[in-house]
Coordinates of C-alpha atoms and ligand atoms in Angstrom, one line a residue:
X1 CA 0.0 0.0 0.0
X2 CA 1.3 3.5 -0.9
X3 CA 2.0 4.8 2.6
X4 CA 2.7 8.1 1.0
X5 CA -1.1 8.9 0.1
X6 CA -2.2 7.3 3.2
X7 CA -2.0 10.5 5.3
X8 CA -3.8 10.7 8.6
X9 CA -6.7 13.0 8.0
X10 CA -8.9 13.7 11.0
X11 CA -10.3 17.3 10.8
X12 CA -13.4 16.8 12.4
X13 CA -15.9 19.6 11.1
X14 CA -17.9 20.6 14.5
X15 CA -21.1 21.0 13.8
X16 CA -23.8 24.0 14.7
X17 CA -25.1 20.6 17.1
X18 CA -24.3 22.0 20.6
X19 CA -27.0 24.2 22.0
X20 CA -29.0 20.5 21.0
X21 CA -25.8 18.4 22.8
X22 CA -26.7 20.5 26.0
X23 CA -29.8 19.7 25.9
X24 CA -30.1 16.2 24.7
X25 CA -27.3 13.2 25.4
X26 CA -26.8 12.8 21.6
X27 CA -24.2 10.4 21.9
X28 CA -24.5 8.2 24.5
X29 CA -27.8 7.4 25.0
X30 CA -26.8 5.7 28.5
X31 CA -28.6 6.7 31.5
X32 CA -26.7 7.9 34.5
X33 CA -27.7 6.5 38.1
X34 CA -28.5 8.8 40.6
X35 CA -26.8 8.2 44.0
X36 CA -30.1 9.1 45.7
X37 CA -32.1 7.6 43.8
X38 CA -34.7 4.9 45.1
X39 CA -33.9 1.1 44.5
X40 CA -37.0 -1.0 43.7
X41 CA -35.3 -4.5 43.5
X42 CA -36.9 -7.5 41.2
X43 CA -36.1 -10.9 40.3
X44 CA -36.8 -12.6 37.2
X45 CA -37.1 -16.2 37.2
X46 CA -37.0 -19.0 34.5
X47 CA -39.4 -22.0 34.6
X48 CA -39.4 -24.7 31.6
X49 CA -42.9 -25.6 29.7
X50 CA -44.7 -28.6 31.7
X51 CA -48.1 -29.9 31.1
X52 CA -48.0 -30.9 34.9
X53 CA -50.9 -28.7 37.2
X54 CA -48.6 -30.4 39.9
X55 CA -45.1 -29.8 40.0
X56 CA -43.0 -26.8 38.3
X57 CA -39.5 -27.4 35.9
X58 CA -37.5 -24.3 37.3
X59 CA -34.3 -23.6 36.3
X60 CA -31.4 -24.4 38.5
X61 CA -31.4 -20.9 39.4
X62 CA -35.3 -20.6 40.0
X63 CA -35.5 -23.7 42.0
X64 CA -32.8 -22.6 44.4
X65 CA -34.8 -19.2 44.8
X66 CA -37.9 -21.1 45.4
X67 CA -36.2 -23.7 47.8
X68 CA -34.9 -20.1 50.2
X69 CA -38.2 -19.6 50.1
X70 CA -39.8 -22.1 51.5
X71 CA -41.5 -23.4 47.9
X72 CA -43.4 -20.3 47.9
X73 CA -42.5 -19.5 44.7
X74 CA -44.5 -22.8 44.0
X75 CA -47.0 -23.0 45.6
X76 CA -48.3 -19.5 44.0
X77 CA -47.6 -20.8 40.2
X78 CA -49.4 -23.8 41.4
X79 CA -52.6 -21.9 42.5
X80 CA -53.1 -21.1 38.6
X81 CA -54.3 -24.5 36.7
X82 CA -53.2 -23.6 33.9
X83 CA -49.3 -24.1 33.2
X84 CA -47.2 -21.4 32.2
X85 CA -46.4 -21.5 28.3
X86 CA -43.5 -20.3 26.0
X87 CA -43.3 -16.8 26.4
X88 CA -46.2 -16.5 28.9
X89 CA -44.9 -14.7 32.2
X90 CA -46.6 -14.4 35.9
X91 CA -45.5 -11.9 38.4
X92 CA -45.4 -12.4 41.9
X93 CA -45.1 -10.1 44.5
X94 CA -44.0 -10.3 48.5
X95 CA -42.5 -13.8 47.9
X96 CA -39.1 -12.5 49.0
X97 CA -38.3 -9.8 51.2
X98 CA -35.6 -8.8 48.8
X99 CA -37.7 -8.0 45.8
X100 CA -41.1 -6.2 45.2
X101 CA -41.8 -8.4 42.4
X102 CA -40.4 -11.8 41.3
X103 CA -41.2 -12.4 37.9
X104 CA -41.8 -16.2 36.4
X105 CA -41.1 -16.5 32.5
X106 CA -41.4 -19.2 30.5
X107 CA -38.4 -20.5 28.5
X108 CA -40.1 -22.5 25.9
X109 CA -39.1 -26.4 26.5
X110 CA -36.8 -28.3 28.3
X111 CA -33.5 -29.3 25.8
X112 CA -34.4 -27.2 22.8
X113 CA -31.7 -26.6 20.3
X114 CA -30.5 -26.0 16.8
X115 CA -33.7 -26.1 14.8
X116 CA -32.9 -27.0 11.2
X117 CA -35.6 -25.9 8.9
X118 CA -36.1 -22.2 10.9
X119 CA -31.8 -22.6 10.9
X120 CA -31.6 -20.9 14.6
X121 CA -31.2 -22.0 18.0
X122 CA -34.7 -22.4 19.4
X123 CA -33.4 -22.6 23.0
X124 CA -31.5 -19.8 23.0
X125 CA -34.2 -17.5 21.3
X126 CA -36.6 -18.4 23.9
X127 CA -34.0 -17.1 26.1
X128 CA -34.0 -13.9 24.8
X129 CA -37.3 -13.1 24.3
X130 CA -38.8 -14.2 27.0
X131 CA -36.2 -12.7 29.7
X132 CA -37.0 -9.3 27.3
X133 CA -40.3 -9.6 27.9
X134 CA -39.9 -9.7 32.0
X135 CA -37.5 -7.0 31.8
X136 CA -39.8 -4.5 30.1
X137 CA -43.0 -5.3 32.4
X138 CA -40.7 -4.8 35.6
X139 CA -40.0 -1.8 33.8
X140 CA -43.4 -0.6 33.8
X141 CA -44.1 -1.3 37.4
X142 CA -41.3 0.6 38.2
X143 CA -38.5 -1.4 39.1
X144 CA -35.5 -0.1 38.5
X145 CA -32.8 -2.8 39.5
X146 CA -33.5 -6.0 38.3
X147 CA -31.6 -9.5 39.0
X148 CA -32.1 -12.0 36.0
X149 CA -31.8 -15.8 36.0
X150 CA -28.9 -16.6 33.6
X151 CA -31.9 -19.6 32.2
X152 CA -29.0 -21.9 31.7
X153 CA -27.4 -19.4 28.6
X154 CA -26.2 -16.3 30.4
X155 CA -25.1 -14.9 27.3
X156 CA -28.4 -15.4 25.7
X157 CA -30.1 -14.2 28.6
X158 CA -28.2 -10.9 29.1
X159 CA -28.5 -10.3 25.4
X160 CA -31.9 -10.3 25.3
X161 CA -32.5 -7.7 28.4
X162 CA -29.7 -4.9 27.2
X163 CA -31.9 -5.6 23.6
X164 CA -35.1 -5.3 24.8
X165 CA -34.2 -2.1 27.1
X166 CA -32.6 -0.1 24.6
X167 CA -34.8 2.9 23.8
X168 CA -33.7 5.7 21.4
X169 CA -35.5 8.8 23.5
X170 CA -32.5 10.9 23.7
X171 CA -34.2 13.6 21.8
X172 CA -37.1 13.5 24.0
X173 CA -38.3 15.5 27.2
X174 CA -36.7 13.7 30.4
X175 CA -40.6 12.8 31.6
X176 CA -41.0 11.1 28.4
X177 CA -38.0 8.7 28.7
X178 CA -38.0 5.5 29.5
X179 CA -36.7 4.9 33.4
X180 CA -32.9 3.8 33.6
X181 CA -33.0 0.4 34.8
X182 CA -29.6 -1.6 36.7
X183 CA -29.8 -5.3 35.2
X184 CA -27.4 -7.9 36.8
X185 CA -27.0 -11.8 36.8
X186 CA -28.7 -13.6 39.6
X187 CA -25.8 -15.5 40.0
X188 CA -25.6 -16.0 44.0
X189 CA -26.4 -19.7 44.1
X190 CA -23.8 -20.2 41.2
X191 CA -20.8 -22.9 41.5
X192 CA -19.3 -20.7 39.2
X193 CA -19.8 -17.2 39.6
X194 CA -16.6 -16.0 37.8
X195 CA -17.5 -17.7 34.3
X196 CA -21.6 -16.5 34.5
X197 CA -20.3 -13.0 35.3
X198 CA -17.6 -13.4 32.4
X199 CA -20.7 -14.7 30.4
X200 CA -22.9 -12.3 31.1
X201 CA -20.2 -9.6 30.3
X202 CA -19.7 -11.3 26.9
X203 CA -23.5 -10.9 25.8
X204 CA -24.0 -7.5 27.4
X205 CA -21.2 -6.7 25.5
X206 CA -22.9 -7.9 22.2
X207 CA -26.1 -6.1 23.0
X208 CA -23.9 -3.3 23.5
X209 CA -22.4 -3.5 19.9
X210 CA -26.3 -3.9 18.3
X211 CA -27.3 -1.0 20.4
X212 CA -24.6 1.5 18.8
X213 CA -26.1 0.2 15.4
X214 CA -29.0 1.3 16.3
X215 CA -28.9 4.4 17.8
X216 CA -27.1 5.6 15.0
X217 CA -29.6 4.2 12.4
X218 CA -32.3 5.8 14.6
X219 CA -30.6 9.1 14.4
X220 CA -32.1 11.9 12.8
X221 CA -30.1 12.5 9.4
X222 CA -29.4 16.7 10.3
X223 CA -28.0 15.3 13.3
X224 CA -26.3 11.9 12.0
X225 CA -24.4 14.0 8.9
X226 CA -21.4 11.9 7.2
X227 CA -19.0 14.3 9.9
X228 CA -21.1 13.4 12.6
X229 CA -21.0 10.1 12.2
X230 CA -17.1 10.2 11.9
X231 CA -17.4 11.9 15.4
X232 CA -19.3 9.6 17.2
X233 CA -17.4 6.4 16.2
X234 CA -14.1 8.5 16.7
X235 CA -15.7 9.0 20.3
X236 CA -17.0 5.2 20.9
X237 CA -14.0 3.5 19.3
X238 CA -10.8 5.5 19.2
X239 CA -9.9 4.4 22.9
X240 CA -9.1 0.4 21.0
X241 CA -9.0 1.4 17.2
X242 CA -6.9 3.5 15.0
X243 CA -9.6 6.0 13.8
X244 CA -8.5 7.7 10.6
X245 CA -11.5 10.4 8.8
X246 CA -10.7 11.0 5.1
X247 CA -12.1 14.0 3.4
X248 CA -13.4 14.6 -0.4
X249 CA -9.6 16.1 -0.9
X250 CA -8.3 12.7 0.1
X251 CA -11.2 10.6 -1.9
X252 CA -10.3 13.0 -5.0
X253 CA -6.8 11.8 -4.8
X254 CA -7.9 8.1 -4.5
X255 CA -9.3 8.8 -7.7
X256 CA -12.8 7.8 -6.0
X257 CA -15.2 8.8 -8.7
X258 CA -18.3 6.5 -8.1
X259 CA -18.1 7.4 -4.5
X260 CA -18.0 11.2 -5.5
X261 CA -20.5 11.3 -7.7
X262 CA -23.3 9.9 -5.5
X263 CA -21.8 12.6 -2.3
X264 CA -21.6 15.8 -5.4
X265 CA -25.7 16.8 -5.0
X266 CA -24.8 17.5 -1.3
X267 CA -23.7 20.4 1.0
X268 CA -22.8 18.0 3.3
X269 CA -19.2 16.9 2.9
X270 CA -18.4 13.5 2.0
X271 CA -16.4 11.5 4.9
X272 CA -14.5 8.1 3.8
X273 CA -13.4 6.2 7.3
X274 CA -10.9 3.7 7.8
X275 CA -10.8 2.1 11.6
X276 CA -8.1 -0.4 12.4
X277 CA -8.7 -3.1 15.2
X278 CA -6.0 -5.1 16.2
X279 CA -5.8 -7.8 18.4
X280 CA -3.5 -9.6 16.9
X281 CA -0.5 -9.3 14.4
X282 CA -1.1 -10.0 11.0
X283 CA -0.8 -9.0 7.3
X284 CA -3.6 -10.0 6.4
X285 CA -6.6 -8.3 7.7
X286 CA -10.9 -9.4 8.2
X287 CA -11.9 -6.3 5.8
X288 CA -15.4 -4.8 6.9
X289 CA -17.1 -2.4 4.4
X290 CA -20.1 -0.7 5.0
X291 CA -22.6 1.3 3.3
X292 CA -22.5 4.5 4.7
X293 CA -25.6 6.9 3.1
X294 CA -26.8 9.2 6.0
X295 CA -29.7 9.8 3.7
X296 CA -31.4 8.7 0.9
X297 CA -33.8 10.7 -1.3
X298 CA -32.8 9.1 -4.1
X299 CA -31.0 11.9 -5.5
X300 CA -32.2 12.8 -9.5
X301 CA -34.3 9.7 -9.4
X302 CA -36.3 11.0 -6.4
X303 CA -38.1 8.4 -4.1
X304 CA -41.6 8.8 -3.3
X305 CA -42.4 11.3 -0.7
X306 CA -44.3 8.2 1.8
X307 CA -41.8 6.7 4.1
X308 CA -38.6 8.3 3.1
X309 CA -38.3 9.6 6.7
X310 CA -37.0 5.4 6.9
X311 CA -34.0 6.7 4.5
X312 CA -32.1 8.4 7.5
X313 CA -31.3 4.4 8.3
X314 CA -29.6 3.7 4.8
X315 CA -25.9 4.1 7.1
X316 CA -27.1 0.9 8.2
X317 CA -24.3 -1.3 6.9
X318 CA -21.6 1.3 8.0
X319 CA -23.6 1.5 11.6
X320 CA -23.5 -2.5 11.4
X321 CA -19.5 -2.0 11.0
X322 CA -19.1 0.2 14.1
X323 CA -21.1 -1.5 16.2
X324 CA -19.4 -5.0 15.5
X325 CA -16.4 -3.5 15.9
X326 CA -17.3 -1.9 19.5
X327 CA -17.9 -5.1 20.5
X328 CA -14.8 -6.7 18.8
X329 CA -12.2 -4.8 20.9
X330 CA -14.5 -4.8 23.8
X331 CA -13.8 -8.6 24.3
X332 CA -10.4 -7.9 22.4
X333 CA -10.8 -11.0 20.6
X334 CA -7.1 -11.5 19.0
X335 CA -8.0 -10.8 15.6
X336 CA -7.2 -7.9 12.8
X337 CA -9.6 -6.0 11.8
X338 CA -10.0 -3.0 8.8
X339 CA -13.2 -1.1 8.3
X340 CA -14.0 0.9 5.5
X341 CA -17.3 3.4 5.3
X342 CA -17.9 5.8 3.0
X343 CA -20.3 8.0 4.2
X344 CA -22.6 10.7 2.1
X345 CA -25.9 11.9 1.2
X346 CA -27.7 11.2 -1.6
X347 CA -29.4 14.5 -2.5
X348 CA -31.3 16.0 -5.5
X349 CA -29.3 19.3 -6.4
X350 CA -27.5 21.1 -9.3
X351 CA -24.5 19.7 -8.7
X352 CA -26.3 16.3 -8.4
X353 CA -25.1 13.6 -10.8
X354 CA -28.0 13.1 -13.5
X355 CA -29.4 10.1 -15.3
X356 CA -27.3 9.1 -17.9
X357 CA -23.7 10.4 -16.3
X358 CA -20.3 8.3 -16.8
X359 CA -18.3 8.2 -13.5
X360 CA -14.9 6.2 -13.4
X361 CA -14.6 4.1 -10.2
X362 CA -11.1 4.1 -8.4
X363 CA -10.4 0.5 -10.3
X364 CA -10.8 2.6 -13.7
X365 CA -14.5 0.9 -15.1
X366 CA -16.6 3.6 -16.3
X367 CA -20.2 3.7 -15.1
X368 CA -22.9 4.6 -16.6
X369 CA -25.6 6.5 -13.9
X370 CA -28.9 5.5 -15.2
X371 CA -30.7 5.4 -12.1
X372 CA -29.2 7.7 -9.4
X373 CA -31.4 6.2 -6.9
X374 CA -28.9 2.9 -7.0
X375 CA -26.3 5.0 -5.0
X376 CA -25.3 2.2 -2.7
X377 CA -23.3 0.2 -4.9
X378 CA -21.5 3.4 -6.6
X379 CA -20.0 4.6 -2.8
X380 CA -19.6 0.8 -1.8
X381 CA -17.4 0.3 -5.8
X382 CA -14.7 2.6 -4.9
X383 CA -15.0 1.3 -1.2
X384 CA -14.5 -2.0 -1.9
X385 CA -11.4 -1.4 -4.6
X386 CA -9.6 0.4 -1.8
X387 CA -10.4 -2.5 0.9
X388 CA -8.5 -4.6 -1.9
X389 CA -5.1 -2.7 -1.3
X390 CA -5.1 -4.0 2.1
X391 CA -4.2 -7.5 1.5
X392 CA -7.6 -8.6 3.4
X393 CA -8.0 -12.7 4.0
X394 CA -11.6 -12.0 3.5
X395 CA -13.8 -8.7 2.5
X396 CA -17.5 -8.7 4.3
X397 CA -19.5 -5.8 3.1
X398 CA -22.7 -5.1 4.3
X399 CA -25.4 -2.4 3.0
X400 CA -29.0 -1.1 3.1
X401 CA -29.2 -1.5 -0.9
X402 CA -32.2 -3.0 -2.4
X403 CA -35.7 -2.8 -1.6
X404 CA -36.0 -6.4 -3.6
X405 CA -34.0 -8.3 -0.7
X406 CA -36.9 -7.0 1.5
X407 CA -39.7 -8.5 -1.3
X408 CA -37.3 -12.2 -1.3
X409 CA -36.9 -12.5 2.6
X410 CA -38.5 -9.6 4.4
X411 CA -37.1 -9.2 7.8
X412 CA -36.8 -13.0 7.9
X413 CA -32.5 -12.9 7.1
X414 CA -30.3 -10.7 5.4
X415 CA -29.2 -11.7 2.1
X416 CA -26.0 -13.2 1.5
X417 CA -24.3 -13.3 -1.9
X418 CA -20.9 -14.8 -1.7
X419 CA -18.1 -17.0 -3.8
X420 CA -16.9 -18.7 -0.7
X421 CA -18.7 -21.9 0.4
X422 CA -16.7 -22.0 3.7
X423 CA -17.4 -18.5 4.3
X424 CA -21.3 -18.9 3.8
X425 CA -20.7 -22.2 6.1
X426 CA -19.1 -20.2 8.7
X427 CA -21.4 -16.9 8.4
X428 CA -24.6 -19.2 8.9
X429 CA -23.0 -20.8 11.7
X430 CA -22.2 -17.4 13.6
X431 CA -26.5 -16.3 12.9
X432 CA -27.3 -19.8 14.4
X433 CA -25.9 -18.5 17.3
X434 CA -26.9 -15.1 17.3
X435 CA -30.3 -15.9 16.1
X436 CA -30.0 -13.2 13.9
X437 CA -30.7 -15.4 10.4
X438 CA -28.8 -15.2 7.0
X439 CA -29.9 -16.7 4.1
X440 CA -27.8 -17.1 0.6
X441 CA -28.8 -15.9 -2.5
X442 CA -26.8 -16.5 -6.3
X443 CA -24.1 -14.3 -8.3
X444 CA -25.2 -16.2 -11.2
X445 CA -23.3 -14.6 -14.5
X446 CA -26.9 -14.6 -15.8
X447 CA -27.0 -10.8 -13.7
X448 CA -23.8 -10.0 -13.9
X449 CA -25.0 -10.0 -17.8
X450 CA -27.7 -7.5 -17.1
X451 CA -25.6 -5.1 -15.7
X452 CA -22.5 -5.0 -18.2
X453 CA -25.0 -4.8 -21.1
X454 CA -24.4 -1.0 -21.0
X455 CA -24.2 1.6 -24.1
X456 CA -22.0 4.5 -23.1
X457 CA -20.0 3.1 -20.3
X458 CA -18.0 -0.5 -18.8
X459 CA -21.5 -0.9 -16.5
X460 CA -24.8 0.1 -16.0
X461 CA -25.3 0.9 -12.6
X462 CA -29.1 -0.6 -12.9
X463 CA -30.2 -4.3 -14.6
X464 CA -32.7 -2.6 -17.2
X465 CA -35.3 -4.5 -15.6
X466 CA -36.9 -5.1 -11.2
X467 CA -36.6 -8.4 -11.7
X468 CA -34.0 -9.8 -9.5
X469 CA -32.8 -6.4 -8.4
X470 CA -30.7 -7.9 -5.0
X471 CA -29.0 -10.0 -7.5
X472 CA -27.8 -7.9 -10.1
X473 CA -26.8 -5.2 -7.7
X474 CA -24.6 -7.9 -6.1
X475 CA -23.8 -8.8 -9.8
X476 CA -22.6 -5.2 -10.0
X477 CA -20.6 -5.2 -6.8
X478 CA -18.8 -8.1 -7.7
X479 CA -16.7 -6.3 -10.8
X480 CA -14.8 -4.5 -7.9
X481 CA -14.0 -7.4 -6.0
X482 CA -10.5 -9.9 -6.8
X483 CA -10.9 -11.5 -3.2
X484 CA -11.5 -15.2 -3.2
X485 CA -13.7 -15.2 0.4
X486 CA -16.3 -12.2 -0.6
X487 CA -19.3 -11.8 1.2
X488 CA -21.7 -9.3 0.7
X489 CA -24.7 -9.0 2.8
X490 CA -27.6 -6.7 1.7
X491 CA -29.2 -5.4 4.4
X492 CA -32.6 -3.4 3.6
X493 CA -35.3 -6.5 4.6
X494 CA -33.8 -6.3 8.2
X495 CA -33.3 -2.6 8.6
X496 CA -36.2 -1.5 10.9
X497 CA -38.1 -3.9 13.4
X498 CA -41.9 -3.5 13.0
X499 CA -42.3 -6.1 15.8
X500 CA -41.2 -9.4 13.9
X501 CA -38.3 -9.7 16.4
X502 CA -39.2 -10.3 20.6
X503 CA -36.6 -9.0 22.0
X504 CA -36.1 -6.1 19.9
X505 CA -38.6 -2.7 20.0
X506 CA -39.9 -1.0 17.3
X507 CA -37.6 0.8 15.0
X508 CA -34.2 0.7 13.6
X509 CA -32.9 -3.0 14.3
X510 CA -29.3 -2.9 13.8
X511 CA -29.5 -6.2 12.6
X512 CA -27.3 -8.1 11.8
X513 CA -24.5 -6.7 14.4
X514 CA -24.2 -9.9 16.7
X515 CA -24.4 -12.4 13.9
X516 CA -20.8 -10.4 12.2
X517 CA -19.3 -10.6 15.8
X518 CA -19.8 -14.0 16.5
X519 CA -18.6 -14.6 13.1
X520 CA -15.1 -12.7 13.4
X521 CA -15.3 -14.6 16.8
X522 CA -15.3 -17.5 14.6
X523 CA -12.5 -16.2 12.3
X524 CA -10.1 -14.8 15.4
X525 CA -10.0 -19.2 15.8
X526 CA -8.1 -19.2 12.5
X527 CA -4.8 -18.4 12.6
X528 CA -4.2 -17.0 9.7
X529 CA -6.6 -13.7 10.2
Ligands
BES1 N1 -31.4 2.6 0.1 C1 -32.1 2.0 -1.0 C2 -32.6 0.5 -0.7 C3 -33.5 0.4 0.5 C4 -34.9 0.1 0.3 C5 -33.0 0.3 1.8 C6 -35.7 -0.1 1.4 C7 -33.9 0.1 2.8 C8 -35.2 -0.1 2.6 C9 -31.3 1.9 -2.2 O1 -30.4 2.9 -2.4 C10 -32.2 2.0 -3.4 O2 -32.9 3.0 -3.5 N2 -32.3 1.0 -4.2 C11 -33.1 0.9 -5.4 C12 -32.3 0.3 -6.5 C13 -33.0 0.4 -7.8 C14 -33.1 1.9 -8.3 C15 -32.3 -0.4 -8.9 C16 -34.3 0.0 -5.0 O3 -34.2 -0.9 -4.3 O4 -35.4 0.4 -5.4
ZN2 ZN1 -31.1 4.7 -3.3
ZN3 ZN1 -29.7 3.7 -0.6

């Protein structure tokens, strides 16, 4: 890599954001604990699903709770007929001097596991969603320190309560806010306490990473500008990562034309980021790319007016790279890591590129711009070329980019499209996991065909017709890509959570952060990265 073009660049624009930042905790979102502040303890308990009206299957946990108090616990559950099913929940109250409220949720059946045809770990889904669903009604009685049964998969389990109690309200008046609530592991009649703490750690940590993701897709685009996204990950990450901010001076130099021409119709500047993570020596880095469009309007191809407000969450793949790697050097797993986001607005303008323009990407193919409104693939082009340089032993990109992924899978998985079976084999494995699902779609020549069918230029930047339209804009991404492990994840069916999820609320989903962790988890186990 030329070393000499590679200058650190990080003038930081500040924006006109401040008499807001007073106001408002923009960044951080976390809640701060008052030392005065009243303590309502509760205890959230897991019990298995049982047709018995006679006898309870607690967790180990849970029956050790129930046996300090004197089967109480019990007897209660037992006064119902009716046994407690998956994702049902019961709350008790003065069981145990300790806690106002002891909460009973059901974890779905004894021994469930890896589910083939749904591809996902039933057992640990249950997990999540139904210690999520205690969390949020202890919420809404008011407790505000709760101690949660680890359910036999503390990870899971402290996943799915930092999920389920992440609210984005910063912008909103304190008395509209959700309450801060302290979460912890019951983990007092643990043999181990050390390794549940450790666990717990490890999946708050995870939630932690999702949770960037989405605050920053929730973000308001006049807030969440290219420079202020280059601020905040500077902020969240430069303590563990080399944080370097490229301008459009720098991106003009890298002879970055696709990018540029999608970032020309705004006043925004354009911001190209490249974050370094490592945990381990090596020459040959993981390579993360993510789309980075702080919002879409579709530029000379307008979108429709309905719904576009959803466009301020088109950063989605580069808020996807930030999170994962928040969580990466949080556990400092001993791994390499390079991100690359470019990051601009699509805007309709005068100096907006028009239907019809020829751009060159960094790589040297000419594009032809027929439909300005397919901007992800032009910034993500000239991203991926320069991702290349780096010697990477695989490149994972990942990008808000079609609104045909979203007709193929809806929020069911993100699309994969890759020319590595092991890599597919190894990305599936890490959403098994996570429970956040992939699924793989082709990079059949048959779309590459539609997009290189072009009259002025080396490509068309759309396939001529809808059909297919994931496909071909992965057709079109692969010209800019030599690696041999390539994935590329389009991300648009899983952007925004309209419920389909348990343990997620409403809104920007920052899927599919945990499933990319626990898959450079998996890679850190290879030596070679
Ligand atoms: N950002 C959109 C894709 C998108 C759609 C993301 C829905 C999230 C939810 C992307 O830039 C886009 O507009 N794609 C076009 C491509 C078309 C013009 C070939 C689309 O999918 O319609
Ligand atoms: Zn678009
Ligand atoms: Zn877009």
């Amino acid at each position: 890599m030329a070393a000499s073009i590679v200058k650190r660049v990080s003038r930081v624009k500040k924006l006109n954001v401040s008499h807001i930042s007073a106001r408002y905790k923009l960044l951080t979102g976390s809640r701060h604990f008052s030392t005065s502040k009243q303590w309502n303890k509760a205890l959230v308990l897991g019990v298995y699903e049982n047709e018995s009206t006679d006898s309870i299957d607690f967790t180990g946990t849970a029956r050790k709770f129930d046996e300090k108090a004197d089967g109480k616990i019990s007897q209660l559950l037992l006064t119902v007929k009716k046994p407690l099913k998956c994702g049902k929940t019961r709350t008790l109250h003065a069981v145990d001097p300790e806690f106002s409220s002891v909460l009973v949720t059901c974890i779905g059946k004894r021994g469930e596991g890896y589910d083939e045809l749904e591809t996902v770990d039933k057992g640990r889904e249950s997990i999540r969603a139904a210690v999520a669903k205690a969390v949020l009604q202890l919420r809404e009685l008011g407790e505000n320190e709760i101690e949660v049964d680890s359910c036999g998969d503390t990870e899971a389990s402290a996943e799915g309560c930092h999920l389920a109690l992440f609210s984005y309200d910063d912008l909103k008046a304190e008395k509209s806010r959700k309450p801060a609530v302290r979460i912890s592991c019951a983990t007092r009649y643990s043999q181990d306490k050390n390794c549940m703490e450790e666990e717990w750690r490890k999946g708050a940590i995870l939630a932690e990473g999702q949770n960037l993701s989405r605050r920053l897709m929730e973000m308001p685009a006049n807030l969440l500008t290219p420079t202020k996204f280059a601020e905040i990950v500077k902020e969240q990450l430069a303590d563990k990562c080399e944080v370097l901010v490229r301008d459009k001076d720098w991106a003009e130099s890298m002879k970055m034309g696709s990018f540029l021409s999608v970032a020309r119709g705004s006043v925004e500047p354009p911001v190209f980021l490249e974050i370094e993570y490592k945990g381990r020596q090596s020459d040959s880095p993981l390579a993360l790319v993510g789309k980075g469009v702080t919002f879409d309007t579709g530029g000379i191809s307008i979108k429709p007016s309905q719904g576009m407000d959803a466009m301020r969450g088109d950063m989605g793949g580069a808020a996807c790279v930030a999170g994962s790697l928040l969580s990466v050097s949080k556990l400092q797993l001993p791994v390499h890591v390079k991100a690359f986001i470019p990051l601009c607005e699509n805007m309709p303008s005068g100096s907006a590129t028009k239907p019809g323009d020829v751009v060159t990407a960094m790589n040297g193919k000419t594009i032809q711009v027929d439909n300005t409104d397919a901007e992800g693939r032009l910034i993500l082009a000239d991203a991926l070329c320069y991702s290349e340089q780096f010697n990477p032993s695989l490149i994972l990109d990942m990008a808000t980019l079609t609104g045909a992924i979203d007709v193929a899978l809806g929020a069911g998985a993100a699309g994969v499209f890759t020319n590595s079976d092991d890599m597919w084999n190894k990305l599936q494995k890490a959403s098994v996991r996570s429970g956040d699902r992939v699924w793989r779609m082709p990079l059949f020549n048959h779309y590459t065909k539609k997009i290189t069918e072009c009259q002025l230029a080396d490509l068309n930047n759309i396939g001529g017709s809808r059909s297919g339209g994931a496909c071909t804009a992965a057709a079109f991404l692969k010209e800019f890509v030599n690696n041999k492990n390539w994935l590329h994840l389009d991300i648009a069916g899983v952007m925004s959570n309209s419920g389909d999820v348990a343990y997620l609320g409403k809104g920007m989903s920052g899927r599919p952060t945990r499933t990319v962790i626990e898959f450079i988890n998996l890679m850190s186990k290879e030596t070679k990265n």
